[in-house]
Coordinates of C-alpha atoms and ligand atoms in Angstrom, one line a residue:
M1443 CA 55.3 35.9 390.5
P1444 CA 52.4 37.4 392.0
I1445 CA 52.9 41.2 393.3
E1446 CA 50.4 41.1 396.0
P1447 CA 50.9 38.2 398.2
R1448 CA 47.8 36.6 399.5
E1449 CA 49.8 37.1 403.2
S1450 CA 49.1 40.6 402.7
Y1451 CA 45.8 40.4 403.3
K1452 CA 43.9 40.1 406.8
A1453 CA 42.9 36.2 406.9
E1454 CA 40.1 36.0 409.6
F1455 CA 38.3 33.1 408.6
E1456 CA 37.6 30.0 410.4
L1457 CA 37.0 26.1 409.2
R1458 CA 34.7 24.7 411.2
R1459 CA 33.2 21.2 411.2
R1460 CA 29.8 19.9 412.3
D1461 CA 28.2 16.5 411.8
V1462 CA 24.5 16.1 410.6
E1463 CA 22.0 13.1 410.5
T1464 CA 21.0 11.9 406.9
A1465 CA 18.8 9.0 406.1
S1466 CA 21.7 6.9 405.5
G1467 CA 23.9 7.8 408.4
K1468 CA 25.7 11.0 409.9
V1469 CA 27.5 13.5 407.1
S1470 CA 30.3 15.5 408.4
I1471 CA 30.2 19.2 406.7
S1472 CA 32.7 21.5 406.9
Y1473 CA 32.5 25.1 406.2
V1474 CA 34.3 28.6 406.2
V1475 CA 33.0 31.5 408.5
C1476 CA 34.1 35.1 408.1
A1477 CA 34.5 35.8 411.9
P1478 CA 34.4 39.6 411.7
L1479 CA 31.4 39.6 409.3
E1480 CA 29.7 37.1 412.2
D1481 CA 30.7 39.0 415.1
A1482 CA 28.6 41.9 413.1
G1483 CA 25.5 40.3 413.3
F1484 CA 25.6 38.3 410.0
L1485 CA 25.4 34.3 409.9
N1486 CA 27.8 33.6 406.7
A1487 CA 29.6 30.4 405.6
F1488 CA 31.6 29.4 402.5
S1489 CA 30.8 25.5 401.9
T1490 CA 33.6 23.1 400.9
R1491 CA 33.1 19.7 398.8
A1492 CA 32.9 17.1 401.8
G1493 CA 30.2 15.7 403.3
G1494 CA 27.5 15.6 400.9
V1495 CA 25.5 12.6 399.1
S1496 CA 26.5 13.9 395.7
P1497 CA 28.4 11.7 393.0
L1498 CA 30.8 14.3 392.1
P1499 CA 32.9 12.2 393.2
S1500 CA 30.8 10.3 395.7
G1501 CA 30.2 12.2 398.9
S1502 CA 30.5 15.6 397.5
L1503 CA 28.3 18.4 398.9
N1504 CA 27.2 19.8 395.3
L1505 CA 24.9 22.5 396.2
A1506 CA 24.2 24.0 392.9
E1507 CA 21.5 22.2 390.5
F1508 CA 22.8 21.3 386.9
N1509 CA 22.6 18.7 384.3
G1510 CA 25.2 16.6 386.3
D1511 CA 23.4 16.1 389.4
T1512 CA 19.7 15.6 390.6
A1513 CA 17.7 17.9 392.2
E1514 CA 17.0 15.6 394.6
N1515 CA 20.6 15.4 396.0
V1516 CA 20.8 19.3 395.9
L1517 CA 18.2 19.5 398.0
E1518 CA 19.5 17.4 400.7
N1519 CA 23.1 18.6 400.4
R1520 CA 21.7 22.4 400.8
R1521 CA 19.4 21.0 403.6
C1522 CA 22.6 19.3 405.4
F1523 CA 24.7 22.5 404.8
L1524 CA 21.8 25.0 406.4
S1525 CA 21.4 22.4 409.1
A1526 CA 25.7 22.7 410.0
I1527 CA 25.1 26.2 410.1
N1528 CA 22.1 26.4 412.2
A1529 CA 20.1 27.7 409.6
E1530 CA 17.5 25.0 408.8
R1531 CA 14.9 27.3 408.5
A1532 CA 16.5 29.7 406.4
N1533 CA 14.7 31.1 403.1
L1534 CA 17.8 30.6 401.1
I1535 CA 17.6 32.5 397.6
T1536 CA 20.2 31.6 395.0
A1537 CA 20.0 33.3 391.4
R1538 CA 20.8 31.9 387.7
Q1539 CA 24.0 33.6 387.5
T1540 CA 25.5 34.4 384.2
H1541 CA 28.6 36.3 384.4
S1542 CA 26.7 39.3 383.9
T1543 CA 26.8 42.4 386.0
D1544 CA 23.2 42.2 386.7
R1545 CA 22.2 42.9 390.1
Y1546 CA 18.9 42.2 391.7
R1547 CA 17.0 43.5 394.8
I1548 CA 15.4 41.0 396.7
E1549 CA 12.0 42.6 398.5
S1550 CA 9.9 39.5 399.4
R1551 CA 10.7 36.3 401.5
T1552 CA 8.9 34.6 398.5
Q1553 CA 10.6 34.2 395.8
P1554 CA 9.4 31.7 393.2
G1555 CA 11.0 28.7 393.9
N1556 CA 13.6 30.5 395.8
V1557 CA 15.6 31.6 392.5
G1558 CA 16.0 35.0 391.5
P1559 CA 16.2 35.9 388.2
D1560 CA 19.1 35.9 386.4
C1561 CA 21.7 38.0 387.7
D1562 CA 25.1 37.7 389.4
A1563 CA 24.7 39.9 392.5
M1564 CA 22.1 40.5 395.0
T1565 CA 21.2 42.8 397.9
T1566 CA 18.6 43.0 400.2
R1567 CA 18.0 44.3 404.2
L1568 CA 15.0 41.6 404.6
T1569 CA 15.7 39.7 407.9
G1570 CA 14.9 35.8 407.1
V1571 CA 16.1 35.9 403.8
M1572 CA 19.3 34.5 403.0
L1573 CA 21.1 35.3 400.0
G1574 CA 23.5 32.4 398.3
I1575 CA 26.1 32.4 395.4
Q1576 CA 27.3 29.3 393.6
T1577 CA 30.9 29.3 392.2
A1578 CA 33.9 27.1 391.2
D1579 CA 36.9 28.8 391.0
C1580 CA 34.9 32.3 390.6
L1581 CA 35.3 34.9 393.9
P1582 CA 32.3 34.7 395.9
I1583 CA 32.1 38.2 398.0
L1584 CA 29.8 38.7 401.0
I1585 CA 29.1 42.3 402.4
G1586 CA 27.5 43.1 405.6
D1587 CA 26.6 46.7 406.4
T1588 CA 27.0 47.2 410.3
K1589 CA 24.7 50.3 410.6
T1590 CA 21.6 49.8 408.0
K1591 CA 22.3 45.6 408.4
T1592 CA 22.0 45.8 404.5
M1593 CA 23.7 42.9 402.6
A1594 CA 25.0 41.8 399.4
A1595 CA 26.3 38.4 397.6
V1596 CA 28.2 39.1 394.4
H1597 CA 29.7 36.4 391.8
A1598 CA 32.8 37.7 390.5
G1599 CA 34.7 35.8 387.5
W1600 CA 37.3 37.1 385.1
R1601 CA 33.9 38.6 383.3
G1602 CA 32.4 40.1 385.9
T1603 CA 35.1 41.9 387.4
A1604 CA 35.7 43.0 384.4
G1605 CA 32.6 44.6 384.3
R1606 CA 33.3 46.1 387.7
I1607 CA 30.2 44.0 389.3
T1608 CA 31.7 44.8 392.8
E1609 CA 31.6 48.7 391.9
R1610 CA 28.3 48.4 390.8
T1611 CA 26.6 46.1 393.6
V1612 CA 28.3 48.7 396.1
A1613 CA 26.5 51.7 394.2
D1614 CA 23.6 49.8 394.6
L1615 CA 24.2 49.7 398.3
I1616 CA 24.8 53.5 398.3
Q1617 CA 22.1 54.4 396.3
G1618 CA 19.3 51.7 396.9
Y1619 CA 19.6 51.8 400.8
G1620 CA 21.3 54.6 402.1
V1621 CA 24.7 52.6 403.3
D1622 CA 28.0 54.3 403.8
P1623 CA 30.6 51.8 402.4
R1624 CA 32.8 52.8 405.7
N1625 CA 30.5 51.0 407.6
C1626 CA 30.4 47.7 405.4
I1627 CA 32.2 44.4 406.1
A1628 CA 33.4 42.7 402.8
A1629 CA 34.5 38.7 402.9
L1630 CA 36.0 37.5 399.8
G1631 CA 35.6 33.5 399.8
P1632 CA 37.8 30.9 398.3
A1633 CA 38.5 31.4 394.7
A1634 CA 41.2 30.4 392.0
C1635 CA 44.5 32.2 393.4
V1636 CA 46.9 34.2 391.2
E1637 CA 48.8 31.6 391.1
C1638 CA 46.6 29.0 389.5
Y1639 CA 44.2 31.7 387.6
E1640 CA 45.8 31.3 383.8
V1641 CA 44.2 33.4 381.6
G1642 CA 45.1 34.3 377.9
Q1643 CA 45.2 37.6 375.1
D1644 CA 41.1 38.0 375.2
V1645 CA 41.4 38.5 378.9
I1646 CA 44.8 40.3 379.3
G1647 CA 43.5 42.8 376.5
L1648 CA 40.0 43.2 378.8
Y1649 CA 41.8 44.1 381.8
K1650 CA 44.5 46.5 380.0
K1651 CA 41.8 48.5 378.5
E1652 CA 39.9 48.4 381.4
F1653 CA 41.9 48.9 384.2
G1654 CA 44.9 51.7 384.4
Y1655 CA 46.1 49.6 387.2
W1656 CA 46.0 46.6 385.5
R1657 CA 49.8 45.7 386.2
N1658 CA 48.7 44.8 389.5
L1659 CA 46.0 42.3 388.3
I1660 CA 47.7 40.6 385.2
V1661 CA 50.8 39.0 386.3
N1662 CA 53.6 36.6 385.6
V1663 CA 53.2 37.6 381.5
Q1664 CA 54.8 34.4 379.6
E1665 CA 56.3 34.2 376.2
N1666 CA 53.6 31.9 375.0
G1667 CA 51.0 35.2 375.4
K1668 CA 49.4 33.7 378.6
A1669 CA 49.3 35.4 382.1
H1670 CA 48.2 35.0 385.4
L1671 CA 44.7 36.7 386.8
D1672 CA 44.5 38.2 390.1
I1673 CA 41.0 38.0 390.8
T1674 CA 40.9 38.8 394.1
S1675 CA 42.9 41.3 394.1
A1676 CA 40.9 43.0 391.4
N1677 CA 38.1 43.1 393.7
V1678 CA 40.0 44.3 396.5
Q1679 CA 40.7 47.1 394.5
Q1680 CA 36.9 48.0 393.9
L1681 CA 35.8 47.4 397.3
A1682 CA 39.0 50.0 398.0
F1683 CA 37.5 52.5 395.7
C1684 CA 34.3 52.5 396.8
G1685 CA 35.4 53.9 400.2
F1686 CA 35.8 50.1 402.0
S1687 CA 38.3 50.6 405.2
P1688 CA 41.3 48.4 403.9
D1689 CA 40.8 46.6 407.5
R1690 CA 37.2 45.6 406.7
I1691 CA 38.1 44.0 403.8
H1692 CA 38.7 40.0 404.7
V1693 CA 40.3 37.5 402.1
A1694 CA 39.9 33.8 403.2
P1695 CA 43.0 32.1 402.7
Y1696 CA 42.3 29.1 400.6
C1697 CA 42.6 28.7 396.7
T1698 CA 40.0 26.3 395.1
M1699 CA 42.8 24.9 392.7
H1700 CA 45.6 24.6 395.1
Q1701 CA 43.0 22.8 397.6
N1702 CA 41.1 20.7 395.2
D1703 CA 40.7 18.3 398.1
L1704 CA 38.6 20.8 399.8
F1705 CA 36.7 22.5 397.2
F1706 CA 35.4 22.3 393.4
S1707 CA 37.6 23.5 390.9
Y1708 CA 36.2 24.0 387.5
R1709 CA 39.4 24.4 386.3
R1710 CA 41.2 21.7 387.7
E1711 CA 38.1 18.8 387.1
N1712 CA 36.2 20.1 384.1
S1713 CA 38.1 17.7 381.5
S1714 CA 38.1 14.7 384.0
R1715 CA 34.5 14.3 385.5
P1716 CA 32.1 13.0 383.0
L1717 CA 29.0 14.6 385.2
G1718 CA 30.7 17.9 385.8
V1719 CA 31.7 19.7 388.6
G1720 CA 30.0 20.4 391.8
R1721 CA 29.4 24.3 393.3
L1722 CA 29.9 25.9 396.4
L1723 CA 27.4 27.9 397.8
S1724 CA 28.3 31.0 400.2
V1725 CA 25.4 32.5 401.8
I1726 CA 25.0 35.4 404.3
S1727 CA 21.6 36.3 406.4
L1728 CA 20.9 38.4 409.4
R1729 CA 21.3 36.6 412.3
Ligands
LIG1045 ZN1 46.1 28.5 393.6

């Protein structure tokens, strides 16, 4: 049994829906917003799978390029998503994510092709820039500093979390931008929950070695050597360790695997989708 029930987190998220016009008719786009982050002046949204033009299966809102979908579909899906969240003109920057702990500071509004270099977290204080993280079960984290208006977007899977990518990104905010973590708001988006996220001996061993508090993260150890990883608790812990106020760490009450009808799940779908699994997009920018 999970020792940190999800109900223990503050859940201040809204599922919203908007119709968007396309060449072939109206599509209905659903997305999740962290209200406290929005109230602090940060436009933010976590996408769902519904309402796009990708065949994953038909009508899917795949928001990242991979070899199972066309660039044209992704472009149209991104247009629809950005339109739904009132950010048609946003300069969206996404990264080539590699499950690393590499971070990148965005200092120009004109990144080539709107793609950052290979990295798994981005930071910026630029207005007119939207940071985007692509996931399907991994945890997307959006951070906004209420004082300096600095932003971060983090991709935290089991590998990046073990490498403390969230702690490293907050360190970048402190050292590179003069941010005080006590002024920051964090929104942890839809990801695979602890009940669904099964891991093997390699991951269990890594977490035992890396975290003194691993018993809070690796739970439900079974006789076959498998266990469950609480990727959300792990990153809540890292934010708290960095000085985030617990009441400013907001966890979306959604699981990509439990709610596979609403979200893409790599773990749930990978073996059954010949074209591959679509990707969700989590975005943050200054309003
Ligand atoms: Zn779940």
